[in-house]
PDB file of C-alpha atoms in Angstrom:
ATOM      1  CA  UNK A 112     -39.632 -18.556  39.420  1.00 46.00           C
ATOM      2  CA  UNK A 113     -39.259 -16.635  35.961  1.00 46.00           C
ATOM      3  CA  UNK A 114     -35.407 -15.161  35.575  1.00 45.00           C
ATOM      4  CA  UNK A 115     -35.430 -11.635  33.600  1.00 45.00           C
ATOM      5  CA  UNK A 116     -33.601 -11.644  29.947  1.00 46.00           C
ATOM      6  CA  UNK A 117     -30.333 -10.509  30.142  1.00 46.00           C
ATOM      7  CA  UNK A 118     -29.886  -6.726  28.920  1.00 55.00           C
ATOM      8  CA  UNK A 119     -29.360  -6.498  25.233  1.00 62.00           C
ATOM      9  CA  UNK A 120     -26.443  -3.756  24.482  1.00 71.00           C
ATOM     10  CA  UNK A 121     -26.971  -0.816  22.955  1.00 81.00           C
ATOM     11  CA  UNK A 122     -24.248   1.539  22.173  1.00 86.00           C
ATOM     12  CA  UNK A 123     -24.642   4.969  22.426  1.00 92.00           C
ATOM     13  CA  UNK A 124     -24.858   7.547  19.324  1.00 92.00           C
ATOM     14  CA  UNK A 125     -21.267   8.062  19.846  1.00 95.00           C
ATOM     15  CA  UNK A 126     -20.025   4.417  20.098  1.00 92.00           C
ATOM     16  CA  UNK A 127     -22.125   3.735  16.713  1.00 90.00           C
ATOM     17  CA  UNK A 128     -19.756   6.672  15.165  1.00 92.00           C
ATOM     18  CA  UNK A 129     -16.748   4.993  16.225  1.00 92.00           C
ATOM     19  CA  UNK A 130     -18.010   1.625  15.061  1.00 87.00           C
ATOM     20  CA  UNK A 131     -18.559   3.075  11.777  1.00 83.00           C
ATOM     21  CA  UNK A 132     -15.123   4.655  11.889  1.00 85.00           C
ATOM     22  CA  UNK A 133     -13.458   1.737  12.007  1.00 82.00           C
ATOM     23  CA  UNK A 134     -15.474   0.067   9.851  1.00 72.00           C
ATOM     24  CA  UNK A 135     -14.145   2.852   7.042  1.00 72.00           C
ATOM     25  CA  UNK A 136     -10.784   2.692   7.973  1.00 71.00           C
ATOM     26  CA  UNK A 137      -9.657  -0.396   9.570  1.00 67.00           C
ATOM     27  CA  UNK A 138      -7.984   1.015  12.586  1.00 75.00           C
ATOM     28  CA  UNK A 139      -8.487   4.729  14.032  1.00 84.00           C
ATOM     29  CA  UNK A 140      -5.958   6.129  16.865  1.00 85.00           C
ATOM     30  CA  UNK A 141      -7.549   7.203  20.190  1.00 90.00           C
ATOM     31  CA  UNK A 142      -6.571  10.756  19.566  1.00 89.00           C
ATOM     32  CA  UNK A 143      -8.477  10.894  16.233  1.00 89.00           C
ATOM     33  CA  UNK A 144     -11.711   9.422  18.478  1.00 94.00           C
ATOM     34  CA  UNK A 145     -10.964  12.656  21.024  1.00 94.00           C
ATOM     35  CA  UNK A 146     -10.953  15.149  17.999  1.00 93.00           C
ATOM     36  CA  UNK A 147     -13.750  14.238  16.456  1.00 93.00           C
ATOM     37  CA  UNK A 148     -15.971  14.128  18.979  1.00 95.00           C
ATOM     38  CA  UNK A 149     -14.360  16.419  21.495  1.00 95.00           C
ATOM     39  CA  UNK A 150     -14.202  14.373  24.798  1.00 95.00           C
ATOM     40  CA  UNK A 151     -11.563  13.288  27.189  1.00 95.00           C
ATOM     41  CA  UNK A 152      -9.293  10.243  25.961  1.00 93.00           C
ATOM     42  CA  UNK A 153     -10.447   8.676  29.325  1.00 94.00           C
ATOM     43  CA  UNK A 154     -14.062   8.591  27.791  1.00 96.00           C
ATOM     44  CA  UNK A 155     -12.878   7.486  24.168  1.00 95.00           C
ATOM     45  CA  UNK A 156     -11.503   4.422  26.376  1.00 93.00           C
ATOM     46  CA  UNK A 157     -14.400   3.965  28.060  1.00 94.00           C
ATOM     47  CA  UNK A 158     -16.389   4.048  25.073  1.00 94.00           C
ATOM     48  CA  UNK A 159     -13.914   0.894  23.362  1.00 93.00           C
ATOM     49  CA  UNK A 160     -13.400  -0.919  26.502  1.00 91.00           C
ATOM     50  CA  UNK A 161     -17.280  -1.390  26.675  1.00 89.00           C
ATOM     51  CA  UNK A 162     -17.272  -2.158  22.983  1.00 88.00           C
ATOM     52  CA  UNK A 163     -14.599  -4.470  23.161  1.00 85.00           C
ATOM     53  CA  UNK A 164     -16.343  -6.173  25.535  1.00 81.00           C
ATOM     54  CA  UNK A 165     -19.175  -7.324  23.454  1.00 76.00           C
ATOM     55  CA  UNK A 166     -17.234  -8.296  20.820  1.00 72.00           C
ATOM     56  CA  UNK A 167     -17.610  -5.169  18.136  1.00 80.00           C
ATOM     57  CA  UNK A 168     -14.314  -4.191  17.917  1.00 83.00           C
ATOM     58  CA  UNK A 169     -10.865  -5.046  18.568  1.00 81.00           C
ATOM     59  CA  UNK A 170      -8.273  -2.804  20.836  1.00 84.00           C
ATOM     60  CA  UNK A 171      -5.200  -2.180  19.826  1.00 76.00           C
ATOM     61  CA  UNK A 172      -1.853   0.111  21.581  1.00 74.00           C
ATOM     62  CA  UNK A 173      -3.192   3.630  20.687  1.00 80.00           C
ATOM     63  CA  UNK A 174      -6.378   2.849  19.255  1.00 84.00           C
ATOM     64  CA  UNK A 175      -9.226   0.447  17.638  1.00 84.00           C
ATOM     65  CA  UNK A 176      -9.859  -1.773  14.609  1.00 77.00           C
ATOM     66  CA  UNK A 177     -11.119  -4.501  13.501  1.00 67.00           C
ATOM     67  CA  UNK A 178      -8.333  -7.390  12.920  1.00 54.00           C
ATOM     68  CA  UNK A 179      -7.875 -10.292  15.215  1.00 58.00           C
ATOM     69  CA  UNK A 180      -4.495 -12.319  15.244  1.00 53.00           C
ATOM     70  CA  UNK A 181      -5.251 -15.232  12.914  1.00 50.00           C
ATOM     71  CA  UNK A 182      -6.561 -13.419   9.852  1.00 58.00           C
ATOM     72  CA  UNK A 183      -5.802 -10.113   7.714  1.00 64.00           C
ATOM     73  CA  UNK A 184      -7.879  -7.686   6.469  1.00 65.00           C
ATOM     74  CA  UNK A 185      -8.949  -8.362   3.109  1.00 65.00           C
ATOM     75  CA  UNK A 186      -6.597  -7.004   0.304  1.00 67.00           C
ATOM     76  CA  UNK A 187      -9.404  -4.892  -1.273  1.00 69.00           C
ATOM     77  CA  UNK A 188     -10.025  -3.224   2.047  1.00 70.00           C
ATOM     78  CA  UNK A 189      -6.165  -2.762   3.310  1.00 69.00           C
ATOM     79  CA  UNK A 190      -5.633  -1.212  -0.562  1.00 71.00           C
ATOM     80  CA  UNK A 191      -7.786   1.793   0.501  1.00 70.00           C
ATOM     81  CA  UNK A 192      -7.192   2.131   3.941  1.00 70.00           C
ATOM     82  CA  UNK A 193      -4.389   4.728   5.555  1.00 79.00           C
ATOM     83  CA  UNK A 194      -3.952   5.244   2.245  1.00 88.00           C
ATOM     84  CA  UNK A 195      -2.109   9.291   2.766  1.00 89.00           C
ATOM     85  CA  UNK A 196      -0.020   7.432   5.471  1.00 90.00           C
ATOM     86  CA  UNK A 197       1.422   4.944   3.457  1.00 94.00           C
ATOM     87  CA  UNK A 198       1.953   7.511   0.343  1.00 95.00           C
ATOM     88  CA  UNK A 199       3.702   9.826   2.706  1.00 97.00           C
ATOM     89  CA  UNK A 200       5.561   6.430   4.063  1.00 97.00           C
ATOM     90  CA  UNK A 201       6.139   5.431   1.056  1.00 98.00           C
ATOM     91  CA  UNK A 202       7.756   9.019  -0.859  1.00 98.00           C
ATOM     92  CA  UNK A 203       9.877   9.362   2.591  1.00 98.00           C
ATOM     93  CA  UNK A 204      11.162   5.624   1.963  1.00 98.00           C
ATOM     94  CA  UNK A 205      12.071   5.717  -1.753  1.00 98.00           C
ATOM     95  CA  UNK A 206      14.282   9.021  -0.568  1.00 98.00           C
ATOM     96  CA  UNK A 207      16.265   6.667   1.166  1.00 98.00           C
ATOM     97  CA  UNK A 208      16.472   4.574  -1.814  1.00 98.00           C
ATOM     98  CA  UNK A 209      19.604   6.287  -4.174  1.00 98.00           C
ATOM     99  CA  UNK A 210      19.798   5.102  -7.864  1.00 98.00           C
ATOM    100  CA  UNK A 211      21.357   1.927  -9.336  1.00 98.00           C
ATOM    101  CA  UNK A 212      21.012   0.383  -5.445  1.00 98.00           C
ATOM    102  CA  UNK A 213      19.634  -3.363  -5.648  1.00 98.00           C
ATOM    103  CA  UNK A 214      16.556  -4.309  -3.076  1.00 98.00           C
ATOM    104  CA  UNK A 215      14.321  -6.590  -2.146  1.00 98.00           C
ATOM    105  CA  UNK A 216      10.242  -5.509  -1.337  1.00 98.00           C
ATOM    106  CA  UNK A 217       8.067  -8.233  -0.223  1.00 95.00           C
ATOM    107  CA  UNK A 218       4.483  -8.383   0.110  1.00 89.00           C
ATOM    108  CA  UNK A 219       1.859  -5.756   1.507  1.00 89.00           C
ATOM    109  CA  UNK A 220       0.034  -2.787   0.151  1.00 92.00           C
ATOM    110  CA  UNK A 221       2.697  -0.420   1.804  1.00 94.00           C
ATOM    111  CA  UNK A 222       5.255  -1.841  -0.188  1.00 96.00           C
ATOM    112  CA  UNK A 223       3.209  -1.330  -3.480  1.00 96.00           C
ATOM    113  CA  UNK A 224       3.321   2.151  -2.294  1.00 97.00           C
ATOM    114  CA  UNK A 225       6.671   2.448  -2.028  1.00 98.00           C
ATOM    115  CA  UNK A 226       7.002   0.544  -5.638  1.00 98.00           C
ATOM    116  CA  UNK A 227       5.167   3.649  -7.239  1.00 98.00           C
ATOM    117  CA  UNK A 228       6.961   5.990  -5.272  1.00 98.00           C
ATOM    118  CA  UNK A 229      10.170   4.653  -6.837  1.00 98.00           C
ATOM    119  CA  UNK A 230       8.960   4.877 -10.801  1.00 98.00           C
ATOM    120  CA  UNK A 231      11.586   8.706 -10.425  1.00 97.00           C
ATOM    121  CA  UNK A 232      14.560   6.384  -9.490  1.00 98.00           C
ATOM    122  CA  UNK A 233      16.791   5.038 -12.502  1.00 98.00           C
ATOM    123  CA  UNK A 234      18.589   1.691 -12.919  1.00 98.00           C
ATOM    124  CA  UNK A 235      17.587  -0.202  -9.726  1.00 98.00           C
ATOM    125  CA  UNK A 236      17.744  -3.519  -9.450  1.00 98.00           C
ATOM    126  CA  UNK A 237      14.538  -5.230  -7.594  1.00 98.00           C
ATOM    127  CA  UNK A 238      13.600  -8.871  -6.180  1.00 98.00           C
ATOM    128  CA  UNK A 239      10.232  -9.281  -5.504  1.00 97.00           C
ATOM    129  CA  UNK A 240       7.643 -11.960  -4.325  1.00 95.00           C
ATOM    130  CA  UNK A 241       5.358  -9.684  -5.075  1.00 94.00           C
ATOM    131  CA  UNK A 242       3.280  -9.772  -8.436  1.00 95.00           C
ATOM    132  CA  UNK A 243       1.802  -6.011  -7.638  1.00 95.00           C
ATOM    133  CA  UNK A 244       5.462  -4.923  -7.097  1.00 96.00           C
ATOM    134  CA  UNK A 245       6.706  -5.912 -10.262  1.00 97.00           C
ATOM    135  CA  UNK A 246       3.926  -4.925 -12.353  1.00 96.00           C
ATOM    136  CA  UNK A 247       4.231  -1.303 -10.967  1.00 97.00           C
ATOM    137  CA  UNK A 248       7.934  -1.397 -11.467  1.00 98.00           C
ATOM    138  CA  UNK A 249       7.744  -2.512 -14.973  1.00 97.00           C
ATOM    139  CA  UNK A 250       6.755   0.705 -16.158  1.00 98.00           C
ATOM    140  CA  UNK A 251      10.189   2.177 -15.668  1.00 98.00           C
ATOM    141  CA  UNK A 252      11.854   0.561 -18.319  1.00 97.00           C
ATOM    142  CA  UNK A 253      15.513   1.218 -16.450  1.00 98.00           C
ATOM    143  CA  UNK A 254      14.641  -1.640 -13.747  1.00 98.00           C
ATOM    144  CA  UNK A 255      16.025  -4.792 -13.731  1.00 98.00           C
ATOM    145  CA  UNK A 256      13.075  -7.108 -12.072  1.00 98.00           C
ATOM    146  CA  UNK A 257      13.372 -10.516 -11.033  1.00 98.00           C
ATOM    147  CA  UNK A 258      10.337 -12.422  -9.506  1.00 96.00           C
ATOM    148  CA  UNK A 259      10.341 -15.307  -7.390  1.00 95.00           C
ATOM    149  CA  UNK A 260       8.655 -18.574  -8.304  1.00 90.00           C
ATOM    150  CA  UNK A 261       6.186 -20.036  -6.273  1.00 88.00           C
ATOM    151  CA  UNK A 262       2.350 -20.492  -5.035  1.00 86.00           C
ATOM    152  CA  UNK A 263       0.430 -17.013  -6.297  1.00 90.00           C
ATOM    153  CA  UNK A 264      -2.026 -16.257  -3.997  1.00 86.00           C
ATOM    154  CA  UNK A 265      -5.148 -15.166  -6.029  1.00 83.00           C
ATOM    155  CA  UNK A 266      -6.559 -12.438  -3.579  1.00 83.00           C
ATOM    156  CA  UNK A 267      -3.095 -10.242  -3.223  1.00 82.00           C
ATOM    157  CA  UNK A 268      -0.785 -11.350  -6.057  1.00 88.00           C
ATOM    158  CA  UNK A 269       1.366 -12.673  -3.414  1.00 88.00           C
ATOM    159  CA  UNK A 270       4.019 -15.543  -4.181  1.00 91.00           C
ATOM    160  CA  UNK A 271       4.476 -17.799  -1.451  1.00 86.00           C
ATOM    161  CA  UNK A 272       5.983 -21.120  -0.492  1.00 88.00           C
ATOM    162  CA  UNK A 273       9.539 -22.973  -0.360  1.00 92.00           C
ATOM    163  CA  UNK A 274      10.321 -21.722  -3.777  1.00 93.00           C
ATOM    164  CA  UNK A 275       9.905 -17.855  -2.834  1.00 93.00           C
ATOM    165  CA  UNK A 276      12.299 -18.075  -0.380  1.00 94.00           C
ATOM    166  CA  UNK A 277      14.850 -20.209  -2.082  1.00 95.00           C
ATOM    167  CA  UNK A 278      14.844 -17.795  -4.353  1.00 96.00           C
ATOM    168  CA  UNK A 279      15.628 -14.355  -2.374  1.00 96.00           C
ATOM    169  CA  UNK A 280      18.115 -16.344  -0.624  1.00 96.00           C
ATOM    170  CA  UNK A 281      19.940 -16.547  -3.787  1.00 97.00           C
ATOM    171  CA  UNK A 282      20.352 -12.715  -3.301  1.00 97.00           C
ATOM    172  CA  UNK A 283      22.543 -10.427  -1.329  1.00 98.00           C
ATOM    173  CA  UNK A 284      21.449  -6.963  -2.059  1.00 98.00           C
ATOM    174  CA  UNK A 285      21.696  -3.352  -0.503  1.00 98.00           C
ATOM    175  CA  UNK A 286      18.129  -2.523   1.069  1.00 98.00           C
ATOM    176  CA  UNK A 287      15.668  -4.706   1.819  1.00 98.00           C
ATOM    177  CA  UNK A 288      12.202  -3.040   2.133  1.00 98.00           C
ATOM    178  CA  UNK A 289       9.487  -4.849   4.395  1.00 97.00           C
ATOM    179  CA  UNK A 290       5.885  -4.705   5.015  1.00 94.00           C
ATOM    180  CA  UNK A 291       4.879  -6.161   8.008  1.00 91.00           C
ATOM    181  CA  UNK A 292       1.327  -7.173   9.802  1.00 89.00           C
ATOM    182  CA  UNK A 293       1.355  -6.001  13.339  1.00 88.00           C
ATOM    183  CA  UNK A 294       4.766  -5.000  15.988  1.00 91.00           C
ATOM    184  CA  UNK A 295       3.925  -6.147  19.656  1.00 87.00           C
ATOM    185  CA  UNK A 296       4.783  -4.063  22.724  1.00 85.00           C
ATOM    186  CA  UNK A 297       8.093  -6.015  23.252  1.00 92.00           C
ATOM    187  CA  UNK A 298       9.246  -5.130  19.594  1.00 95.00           C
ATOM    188  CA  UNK A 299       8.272  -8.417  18.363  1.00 94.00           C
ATOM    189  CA  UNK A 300       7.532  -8.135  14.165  1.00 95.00           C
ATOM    190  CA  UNK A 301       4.389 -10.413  13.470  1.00 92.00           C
ATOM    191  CA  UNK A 302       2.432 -11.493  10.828  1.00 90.00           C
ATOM    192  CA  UNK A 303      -0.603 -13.285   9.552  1.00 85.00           C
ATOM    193  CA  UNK A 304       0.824 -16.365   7.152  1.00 85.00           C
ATOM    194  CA  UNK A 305       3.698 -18.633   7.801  1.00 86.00           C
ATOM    195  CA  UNK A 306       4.821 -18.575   4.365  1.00 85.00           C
ATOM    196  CA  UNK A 307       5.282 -14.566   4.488  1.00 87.00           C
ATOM    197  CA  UNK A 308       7.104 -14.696   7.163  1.00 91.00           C
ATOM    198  CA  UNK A 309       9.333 -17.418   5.716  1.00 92.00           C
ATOM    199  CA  UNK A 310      10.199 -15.293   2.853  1.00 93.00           C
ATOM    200  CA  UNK A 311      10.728 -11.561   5.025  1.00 94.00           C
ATOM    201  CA  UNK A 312      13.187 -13.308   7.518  1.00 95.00           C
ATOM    202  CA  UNK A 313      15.341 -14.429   4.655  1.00 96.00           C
ATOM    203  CA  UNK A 314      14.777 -10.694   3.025  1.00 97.00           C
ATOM    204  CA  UNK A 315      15.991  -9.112   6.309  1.00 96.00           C
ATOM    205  CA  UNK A 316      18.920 -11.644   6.548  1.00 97.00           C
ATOM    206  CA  UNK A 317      20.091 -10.898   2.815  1.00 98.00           C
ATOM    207  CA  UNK A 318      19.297  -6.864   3.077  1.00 98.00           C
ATOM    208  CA  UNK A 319      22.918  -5.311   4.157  1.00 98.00           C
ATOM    209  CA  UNK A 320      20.518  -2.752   5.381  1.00 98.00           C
ATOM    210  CA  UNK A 321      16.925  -3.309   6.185  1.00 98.00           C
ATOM    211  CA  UNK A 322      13.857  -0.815   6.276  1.00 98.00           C
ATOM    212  CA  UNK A 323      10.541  -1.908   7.932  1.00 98.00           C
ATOM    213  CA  UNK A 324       7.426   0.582   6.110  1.00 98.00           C
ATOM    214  CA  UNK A 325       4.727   0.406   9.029  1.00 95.00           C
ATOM    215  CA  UNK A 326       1.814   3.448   9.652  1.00 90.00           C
ATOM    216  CA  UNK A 327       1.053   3.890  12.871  1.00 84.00           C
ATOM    217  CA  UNK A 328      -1.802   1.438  13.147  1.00 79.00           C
ATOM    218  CA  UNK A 329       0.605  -1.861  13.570  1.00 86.00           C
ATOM    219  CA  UNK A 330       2.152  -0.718  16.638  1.00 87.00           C
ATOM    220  CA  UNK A 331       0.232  -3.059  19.549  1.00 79.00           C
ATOM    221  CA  UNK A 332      -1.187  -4.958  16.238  1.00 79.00           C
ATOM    222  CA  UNK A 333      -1.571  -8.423  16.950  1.00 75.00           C
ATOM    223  CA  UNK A 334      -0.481 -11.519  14.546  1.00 80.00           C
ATOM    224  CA  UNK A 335      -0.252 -15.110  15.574  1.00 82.00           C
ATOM    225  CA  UNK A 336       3.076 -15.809  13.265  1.00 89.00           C
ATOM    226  CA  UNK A 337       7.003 -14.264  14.681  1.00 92.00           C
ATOM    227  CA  UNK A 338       9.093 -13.002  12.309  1.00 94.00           C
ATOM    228  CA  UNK A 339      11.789 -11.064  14.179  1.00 95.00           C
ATOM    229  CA  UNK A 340      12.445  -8.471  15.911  1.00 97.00           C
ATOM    230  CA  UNK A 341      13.107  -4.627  15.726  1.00 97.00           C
ATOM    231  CA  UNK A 342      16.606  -5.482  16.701  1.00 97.00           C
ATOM    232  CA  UNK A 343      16.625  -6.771  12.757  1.00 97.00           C
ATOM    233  CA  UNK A 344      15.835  -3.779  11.312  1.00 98.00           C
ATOM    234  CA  UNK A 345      18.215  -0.797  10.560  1.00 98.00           C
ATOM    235  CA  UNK A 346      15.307   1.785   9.740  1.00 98.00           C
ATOM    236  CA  UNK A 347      11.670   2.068  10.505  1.00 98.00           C
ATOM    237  CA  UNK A 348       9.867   4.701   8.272  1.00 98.00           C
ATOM    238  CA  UNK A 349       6.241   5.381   9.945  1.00 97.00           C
ATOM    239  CA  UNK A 350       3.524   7.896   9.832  1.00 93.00           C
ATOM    240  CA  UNK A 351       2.747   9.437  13.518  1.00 90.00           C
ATOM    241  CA  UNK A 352       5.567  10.304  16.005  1.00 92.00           C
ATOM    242  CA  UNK A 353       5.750   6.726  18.352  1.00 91.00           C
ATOM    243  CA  UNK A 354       4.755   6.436  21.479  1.00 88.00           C
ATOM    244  CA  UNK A 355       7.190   6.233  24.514  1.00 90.00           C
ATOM    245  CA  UNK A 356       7.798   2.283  24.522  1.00 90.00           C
ATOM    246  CA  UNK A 357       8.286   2.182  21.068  1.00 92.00           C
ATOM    247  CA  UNK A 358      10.755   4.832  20.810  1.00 95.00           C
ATOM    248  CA  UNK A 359      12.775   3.294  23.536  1.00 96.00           C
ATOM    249  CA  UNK A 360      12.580   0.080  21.832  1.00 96.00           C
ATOM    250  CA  UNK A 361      13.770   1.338  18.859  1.00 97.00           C
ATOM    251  CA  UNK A 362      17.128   3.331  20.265  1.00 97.00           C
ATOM    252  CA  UNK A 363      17.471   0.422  22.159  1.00 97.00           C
ATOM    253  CA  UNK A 364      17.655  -1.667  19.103  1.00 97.00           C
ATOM    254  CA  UNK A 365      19.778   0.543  17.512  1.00 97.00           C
ATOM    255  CA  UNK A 366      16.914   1.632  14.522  1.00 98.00           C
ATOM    256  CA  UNK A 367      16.426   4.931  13.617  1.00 98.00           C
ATOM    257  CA  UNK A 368      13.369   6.357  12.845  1.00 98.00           C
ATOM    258  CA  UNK A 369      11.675   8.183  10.069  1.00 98.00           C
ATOM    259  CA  UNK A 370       8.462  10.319  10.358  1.00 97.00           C
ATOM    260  CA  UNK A 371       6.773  10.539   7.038  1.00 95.00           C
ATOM    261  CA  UNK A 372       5.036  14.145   7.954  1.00 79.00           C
TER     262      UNK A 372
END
């Protein structure tokens, strides 16, 4: 008895335009998907939880992208994605930021943003393990930059390993300004590498206050590595107005939030 092939999927015009989407920009919230194409969110769901099932795309709280939990995005691609969010994040952040304060900023592309968003600021005093960071910040020639030693990893100008984090924990500084890979929907701050995390925990516990930079496409993000919690953080400086849960997590967790508008 001949069996039938299995049905090969096809998506439909409109699931091709969302695949394409996030293809561009790495992540794209539901309500964008309803805008552009001018249907019901209940459809836009349909529409990902059919893709999601055959493994084109990856759901996240509030929308779609493309990351899975073990590995990031590649640099190149993260540098040019969201990139009026994390300007806007980034100008609202470095108002927070007063002159002569001493900070830490550790890896990410958000946190470069916020680097050239604080070239008007005079006489700060910055710790980085960031290579981008201090490059950026060298142009002001009233910083005082110190780099930490370690690993550089080629792809991001990242400094990694024991050495980074011996070295910020020689530090006790006012503000200490984190990137971070994904937040689950328990509040839980993840990311991709061990040896980032390793270095933002001991950032956060030498910040006397601590501001997480984070656009609205790592809420519901997943990341396979913990590095705290919101209950860390004193500020969290975002794009897009959060959703319910997150909001309550936040007050609960005593961080007040900042909409970069």
């Amino acid at each position: 008895m001949m069996t039938s092939e299995p049905a090969i999927f096809k998506p439909s015009k409109r699931q091709m335009a969302i695949l394409e989407m996030v293809s561009e920009r790495g992540f794209v919230a539901t309500e964008a998907m309803v805008t552009e194409f001018d249907v019901t969110p209940q459809t836009i769901r349909r529409d990902l939880n059919e893709l999601k099932a055959h493994g084109l795309l990856t759901r996240f709280h509030g929308g779609a992208g493309q990351a899975d939990s073990v590995e990031n995005r590649p640099y190149k691609d993260r540098l040019k994605s969201g990139v009026d969010a994390k300007r806007k994040i980034a100008e609202l952040t470095a108002s927070l930021v007063p002159n002569g304060a001493s900070l830490f900023l550790n890896i990410g592309t958000t946190t470069e943003f916020v680097a050239q968003a604080l070239l008007g600021h005079e006489n700060l005093h910055v710790v980085t393990n960031n290579i981008n960071v201090a490059q950026i910040l060298a142009h002001n020639s009233s910083f005082k930059i110190m780099i930490a030693g370690g690993e550089v990893r080629s792809q991001d100008g990242a400094i990694i390993g024991s050495s980074s984090v011996d070295f910020v924990n020689e530090f006790r500084l006012d503000i200490g300004i984190v990137g971070i890979g994904g937040i689950d929907e328990a509040g839980v701050l993840l990311d991709f590498d061990h040896q980032e995390v390793k270095t933002a925990r001991t950032i956060l516990r030498n910040s006397r206050k601590t501001i997480l930079v984070a656009d609205q496409h790592k809420f519901g993000r997943p990341a396979m590595n913990r590095m705290g919690h919101l209950e860390d953080l004193d500020m969290l400086v975002t794009d897009r107005a959060l959703s319910s849960n997150y909001q309550t997590l936040c007050e609960n967790s005593g961080v007040n939030v900042f909409i970069a508008s």
